[in-house]
Amino acid sequence: MVRGLADIGAEGVLLAGAGRAILLQIADPRVGHGVAEHSNFAERPMDRLRATMTYVYAVVYGSEDQLKAVRRSVNRAHAPVRRGPDSTSSGYSAFDAESQLWVVATLYDTAVTVYEQVHGPLDDGDADRIYREYARIGTALQLPADSWPADRAAFAAYWDSRVRGLQPDDKAVRVARDLLYPAGGPQLLRLAMPLARFLTAGLLPDHVRAGFGFEWGPARARRFERTMRMVGRLYPRLPQRIRHWPRDYYLGQLGAAPKGGNA
């Protein structure tokens, strides 16, 4: 039986890649400058994660009414995130198709990267189906359907080209510091941040990791590999209700149980 996005998307371990996805997003100045000038990571560090995950879970598992409600919320949040080009910025818009494509691409690539680190490689049939279905994360907003690369090979070419050109600027580095070294927020969050920083650094491409100023080397790389092997042994043994708790929690905030996709 070929598995799809609904079969893997509920796995809570995918949240281990949240930092990676966000840092890759903001390394693109069209996204990073908008976040730097219209977001408040420092004061409310969990809000972006909550908003993103609620949207993703609503697309994959929610009812049509849930999706409409979340889509309206996302569009309201995006509406003021725009700026024309000037001497200090090339400008940005949260409704820009290229920016939306990049954001969805980082979510897709991160989800697959973390899933395969923990569960092992997907076979081609599963990987193809998951890739096709992930396009809806973007097209449920404004991303034109034909903007999503046609297949995994086309995506790999797009991804490699985009990642090679990433170089975090000062604004992106400041946002990353606000995210990874929160001054406020729940005590539990602050206690978890050393692990979150370590996983984020380990999952990033080498030059992007260096651009954000992470210290890294062979010893840390070996520790990261040991950590992921341990997670791969332990996580799949957890009860499904624990593995899927984030999905159920975020959808519960929208007032209904998730539909389908029980792996």
Tab-separated table of C-alpha atoms in Angstrom:
chain	number	residue	atom	x	y	z
A	1	MET	CA	0.000	0.000	0.000
A	2	VAL	CA	1.444	3.351	-1.047
A	3	ARG	CA	1.591	5.828	1.783
A	4	GLY	CA	0.835	9.493	1.330
A	5	LEU	CA	1.272	12.753	3.157
A	6	ALA	CA	-1.597	11.986	5.535
A	7	ASP	CA	0.232	8.838	6.665
A	8	ILE	CA	3.432	10.615	7.708
A	9	GLY	CA	2.370	14.213	8.345
A	10	ALA	CA	0.999	13.555	11.827
A	11	GLU	CA	4.337	12.330	13.169
A	12	GLY	CA	5.338	14.726	15.940
A	13	VAL	CA	9.032	14.050	15.353
A	14	LEU	CA	8.796	16.198	12.218
A	15	LEU	CA	8.704	19.199	14.555
A	16	ALA	CA	12.384	18.517	15.238
A	17	GLY	CA	12.989	20.183	11.884
A	18	ALA	CA	11.011	23.356	12.647
A	19	GLY	CA	14.126	25.427	13.296
A	20	ARG	CA	15.771	24.213	10.104
A	21	ALA	CA	12.749	25.111	7.987
A	22	ILE	CA	12.456	28.597	9.472
A	23	LEU	CA	16.151	29.381	9.131
A	24	LEU	CA	16.171	28.234	5.518
A	25	GLN	CA	13.133	30.424	4.870
A	26	ILE	CA	14.610	33.574	6.384
A	27	ALA	CA	17.973	33.037	4.668
A	28	ASP	CA	16.097	34.249	1.567
A	29	PRO	CA	15.888	38.037	2.062
A	30	ARG	CA	12.438	38.179	0.426
A	31	VAL	CA	11.190	36.138	3.360
A	32	GLY	CA	13.702	37.114	6.028
A	33	HIS	CA	13.204	40.868	5.711
A	34	GLY	CA	9.440	40.485	5.917
A	35	VAL	CA	9.773	38.379	9.062
A	36	ALA	CA	12.310	40.779	10.592
A	37	GLU	CA	10.091	43.814	10.031
A	38	HIS	CA	6.655	42.320	10.695
A	39	SER	CA	7.152	39.533	13.224
A	40	ASN	CA	7.851	39.395	16.965
A	41	PHE	CA	9.843	36.242	17.595
A	42	ALA	CA	11.463	37.721	20.672
A	43	GLU	CA	8.192	38.408	22.501
A	44	ARG	CA	6.101	35.469	21.227
A	45	PRO	CA	8.488	32.737	20.067
A	46	MET	CA	5.852	30.001	19.693
A	47	ASP	CA	3.394	31.953	17.562
A	48	ARG	CA	4.999	31.298	14.170
A	49	LEU	CA	5.288	27.580	14.903
A	50	ARG	CA	1.666	27.428	16.059
A	51	ALA	CA	0.405	29.319	13.013
A	52	THR	CA	2.430	27.238	10.563
A	53	MET	CA	1.560	23.869	12.067
A	54	THR	CA	-2.125	24.705	12.461
A	55	TYR	CA	-2.236	25.633	8.782
A	56	VAL	CA	-0.360	22.510	7.633
A	57	TYR	CA	-2.475	20.185	9.757
A	58	ALA	CA	-5.683	21.871	8.569
A	59	VAL	CA	-4.671	21.388	4.921
A	60	VAL	CA	-3.829	17.713	5.400
A	61	TYR	CA	-6.347	16.594	8.028
A	62	GLY	CA	-8.902	19.308	8.642
A	63	SER	CA	-12.430	19.794	7.419
A	64	GLU	CA	-13.213	22.287	4.687
A	65	ASP	CA	-14.533	24.720	7.297
A	66	GLN	CA	-11.343	24.395	9.339
A	67	LEU	CA	-9.205	25.020	6.292
A	68	LYS	CA	-11.221	28.082	5.309
A	69	ALA	CA	-10.882	29.510	8.822
A	70	VAL	CA	-7.127	28.939	8.933
A	71	ARG	CA	-6.662	30.279	5.400
A	72	ARG	CA	-8.474	33.496	6.354
A	73	SER	CA	-6.264	33.827	9.426
A	74	VAL	CA	-3.069	33.316	7.421
A	75	ASN	CA	-4.147	35.800	4.757
A	76	ARG	CA	-4.951	38.430	7.403
A	77	ALA	CA	-1.513	37.935	8.927
A	78	HIS	CA	0.158	38.166	5.508
A	79	ALA	CA	-1.711	41.244	4.287
A	80	PRO	CA	0.551	43.870	5.935
A	81	VAL	CA	3.776	42.011	5.088
A	82	ARG	CA	4.799	43.990	2.043
A	83	ARG	CA	7.353	46.639	1.170
A	84	GLY	CA	8.454	48.240	-2.063
A	85	PRO	CA	12.090	48.229	-3.154
A	86	ASP	CA	14.309	51.039	-1.924
A	87	SER	CA	17.979	51.732	-1.202
A	88	THR	CA	18.062	49.302	1.733
A	89	SER	CA	15.779	46.503	0.520
A	90	SER	CA	14.783	44.827	-2.724
A	91	GLY	CA	11.253	44.672	-1.333
A	92	TYR	CA	9.011	41.771	-0.402
A	93	SER	CA	5.423	40.595	-0.232
A	94	ALA	CA	3.987	37.648	1.667
A	95	PHE	CA	1.775	37.009	-1.370
A	96	ASP	CA	4.732	36.745	-3.758
A	97	ALA	CA	4.562	33.362	-5.512
A	98	GLU	CA	8.325	32.785	-5.456
A	99	SER	CA	8.451	33.449	-1.725
A	100	GLN	CA	5.513	31.141	-1.082
A	101	LEU	CA	7.136	28.435	-3.196
A	102	TRP	CA	10.336	28.713	-1.179
A	103	VAL	CA	8.483	28.500	2.149
A	104	VAL	CA	6.558	25.395	1.064
A	105	ALA	CA	9.745	23.866	-0.370
A	106	THR	CA	11.507	24.247	2.979
A	107	LEU	CA	8.584	22.605	4.786
A	108	TYR	CA	8.516	19.703	2.335
A	109	ASP	CA	12.261	19.100	2.238
A	110	THR	CA	12.546	19.364	6.024
A	111	ALA	CA	9.648	16.981	6.662
A	112	VAL	CA	11.118	14.345	4.336
A	113	THR	CA	14.642	14.869	5.690
A	114	VAL	CA	13.571	14.357	9.307
A	115	TYR	CA	11.205	11.482	8.490
A	116	GLU	CA	13.920	9.579	6.637
A	117	GLN	CA	16.471	10.272	9.367
A	118	VAL	CA	14.124	8.587	11.857
A	119	HIS	CA	12.247	5.974	9.819
A	120	GLY	CA	14.627	5.246	6.966
A	121	PRO	CA	14.334	6.064	3.261
A	122	LEU	CA	10.925	6.237	1.608
A	123	ASP	CA	10.453	4.001	-1.400
A	124	ASP	CA	9.903	5.717	-4.732
A	125	GLY	CA	6.144	5.185	-4.805
A	126	ASP	CA	5.628	6.683	-1.358
A	127	ALA	CA	8.063	9.511	-2.030
A	128	ASP	CA	6.373	10.426	-5.320
A	129	ARG	CA	2.901	10.476	-3.791
A	130	ILE	CA	3.986	12.524	-0.780
A	131	TYR	CA	5.719	14.991	-3.084
A	132	ARG	CA	2.642	15.445	-5.289
A	133	GLU	CA	0.370	15.883	-2.279
A	134	TYR	CA	2.645	18.419	-0.612
A	135	ALA	CA	1.902	20.926	-3.361
A	136	ARG	CA	-1.465	21.570	-1.692
A	137	ILE	CA	0.296	23.197	1.282
A	138	GLY	CA	1.034	26.048	-1.121
A	139	THR	CA	-1.889	25.932	-3.505
A	140	ALA	CA	-4.360	26.122	-0.617
A	141	LEU	CA	-3.124	29.724	-0.339
A	142	GLN	CA	-2.065	31.647	-3.452
A	143	LEU	CA	0.680	29.464	-4.950
A	144	PRO	CA	-0.240	28.635	-8.574
A	145	ALA	CA	-0.366	24.869	-9.065
A	146	ASP	CA	2.104	24.999	-11.952
A	147	SER	CA	4.695	26.714	-9.727
A	148	TRP	CA	5.340	23.465	-7.832
A	149	PRO	CA	8.133	21.619	-9.681
A	150	ALA	CA	6.709	18.853	-11.827
A	151	ASP	CA	8.351	15.912	-10.046
A	152	ARG	CA	10.996	15.073	-7.465
A	153	ALA	CA	13.821	15.386	-9.978
A	154	ALA	CA	12.671	18.888	-10.921
A	155	PHE	CA	12.332	19.750	-7.240
A	156	ALA	CA	15.865	18.514	-6.527
A	157	ALA	CA	17.230	20.785	-9.267
A	158	TYR	CA	15.233	23.747	-7.923
A	159	TRP	CA	16.269	22.988	-4.336
A	160	ASP	CA	19.971	22.599	-5.072
A	161	SER	CA	20.035	25.840	-7.040
A	162	ARG	CA	18.215	27.807	-4.338
A	163	VAL	CA	20.210	26.397	-1.431
A	164	ARG	CA	23.542	27.083	-3.138
A	165	GLY	CA	22.626	30.750	-3.357
A	166	LEU	CA	21.568	31.182	0.275
A	167	GLN	CA	23.619	33.515	2.429
A	168	PRO	CA	21.945	34.746	5.629
A	169	ASP	CA	22.246	38.512	6.042
A	170	ASP	CA	22.309	40.512	9.272
A	171	LYS	CA	18.525	40.669	9.539
A	172	ALA	CA	18.207	36.908	9.127
A	173	VAL	CA	20.889	36.293	11.754
A	174	ARG	CA	19.097	38.579	14.232
A	175	VAL	CA	15.780	36.797	13.657
A	176	ALA	CA	17.486	33.435	14.134
A	177	ARG	CA	18.962	34.578	17.424
A	178	ASP	CA	15.554	35.794	18.643
A	179	LEU	CA	14.094	32.419	17.681
A	180	LEU	CA	16.796	30.181	19.119
A	181	TYR	CA	17.671	32.216	22.213
A	182	PRO	CA	14.228	33.386	23.387
A	183	ALA	CA	14.200	35.882	26.236
A	184	GLY	CA	10.595	35.048	27.085
A	185	GLY	CA	8.086	32.288	26.610
A	186	PRO	CA	7.350	29.214	28.706
A	187	GLN	CA	10.113	27.879	30.935
A	188	LEU	CA	9.806	24.469	29.271
A	189	LEU	CA	10.516	26.085	25.908
A	190	ARG	CA	13.693	27.722	27.170
A	191	LEU	CA	14.858	24.428	28.688
A	192	ALA	CA	14.338	22.698	25.335
A	193	MET	CA	16.234	25.275	23.294
A	194	PRO	CA	19.767	23.786	23.615
A	195	LEU	CA	18.473	20.581	22.000
A	196	ALA	CA	16.495	22.577	19.417
A	197	ARG	CA	19.621	24.565	18.490
A	198	PHE	CA	21.673	21.387	18.186
A	199	LEU	CA	19.132	19.654	15.941
A	200	THR	CA	18.661	22.776	13.839
A	201	ALA	CA	22.402	23.120	13.287
A	202	GLY	CA	22.799	19.447	12.447
A	203	LEU	CA	20.014	19.488	9.858
A	204	LEU	CA	21.148	22.624	8.012
A	205	PRO	CA	23.350	22.581	4.897
A	206	ASP	CA	26.965	23.306	5.850
A	207	HIS	CA	27.287	26.797	4.384
A	208	VAL	CA	23.909	27.928	5.744
A	209	ARG	CA	24.861	26.624	9.191
A	210	ALA	CA	28.097	28.610	9.010
A	211	GLY	CA	26.252	31.692	7.780
A	212	PHE	CA	24.077	31.657	10.887
A	213	GLY	CA	27.159	31.361	13.067
A	214	PHE	CA	26.684	27.863	14.496
A	215	GLU	CA	29.804	26.256	15.896
A	216	TRP	CA	30.258	22.842	14.295
A	217	GLY	CA	32.910	20.238	13.706
A	218	PRO	CA	33.548	16.487	13.487
A	219	ALA	CA	32.766	15.832	17.155
A	220	ARG	CA	29.405	17.599	16.985
A	221	ALA	CA	28.614	15.921	13.684
A	222	ARG	CA	29.235	12.512	15.255
A	223	ARG	CA	27.084	13.422	18.254
A	224	PHE	CA	24.298	14.535	15.923
A	225	GLU	CA	24.460	11.231	14.033
A	226	ARG	CA	24.321	9.273	17.304
A	227	THR	CA	21.364	11.364	18.478
A	228	MET	CA	19.390	10.727	15.301
A	229	ARG	CA	20.137	6.994	15.427
A	230	MET	CA	18.852	6.897	18.996
A	231	VAL	CA	15.702	8.784	18.022
A	232	GLY	CA	15.254	6.338	15.144
A	233	ARG	CA	15.333	3.427	17.574
A	234	LEU	CA	13.100	4.910	20.256
A	235	TYR	CA	10.561	7.158	18.548
A	236	PRO	CA	8.771	4.525	16.394
A	237	ARG	CA	8.095	2.492	19.560
A	238	LEU	CA	6.068	5.272	21.143
A	239	PRO	CA	2.271	4.874	21.191
A	240	GLN	CA	0.541	6.552	18.280
A	241	ARG	CA	-1.404	8.877	20.589
A	242	ILE	CA	1.931	10.336	21.745
A	243	ARG	CA	3.510	10.472	18.284
A	244	HIS	CA	0.436	12.228	16.868
A	245	TRP	CA	-0.256	14.481	19.850
A	246	PRO	CA	0.875	17.745	18.154
A	247	ARG	CA	-1.518	17.225	15.251
A	248	ASP	CA	-4.397	16.384	17.560
A	249	TYR	CA	-3.617	19.331	19.821
A	250	TYR	CA	-3.411	21.951	17.080
A	251	LEU	CA	-6.499	20.685	15.274
A	252	GLY	CA	-8.276	20.511	18.613
A	253	GLN	CA	-7.775	24.269	18.897
A	254	LEU	CA	-9.883	24.542	15.747
A	255	GLY	CA	-12.684	22.593	17.374
A	256	ALA	CA	-12.819	19.244	15.579
A	257	ALA	CA	-11.091	15.886	15.479
A	258	PRO	CA	-8.691	15.150	12.604
A	259	LYS	CA	-9.894	13.168	9.654
A	260	GLY	CA	-8.063	10.147	8.236
A	261	GLY	CA	-4.358	9.575	7.979
A	262	ASN	CA	-3.807	7.196	10.903
A	263	ALA	CA	-0.487	5.500	10.267
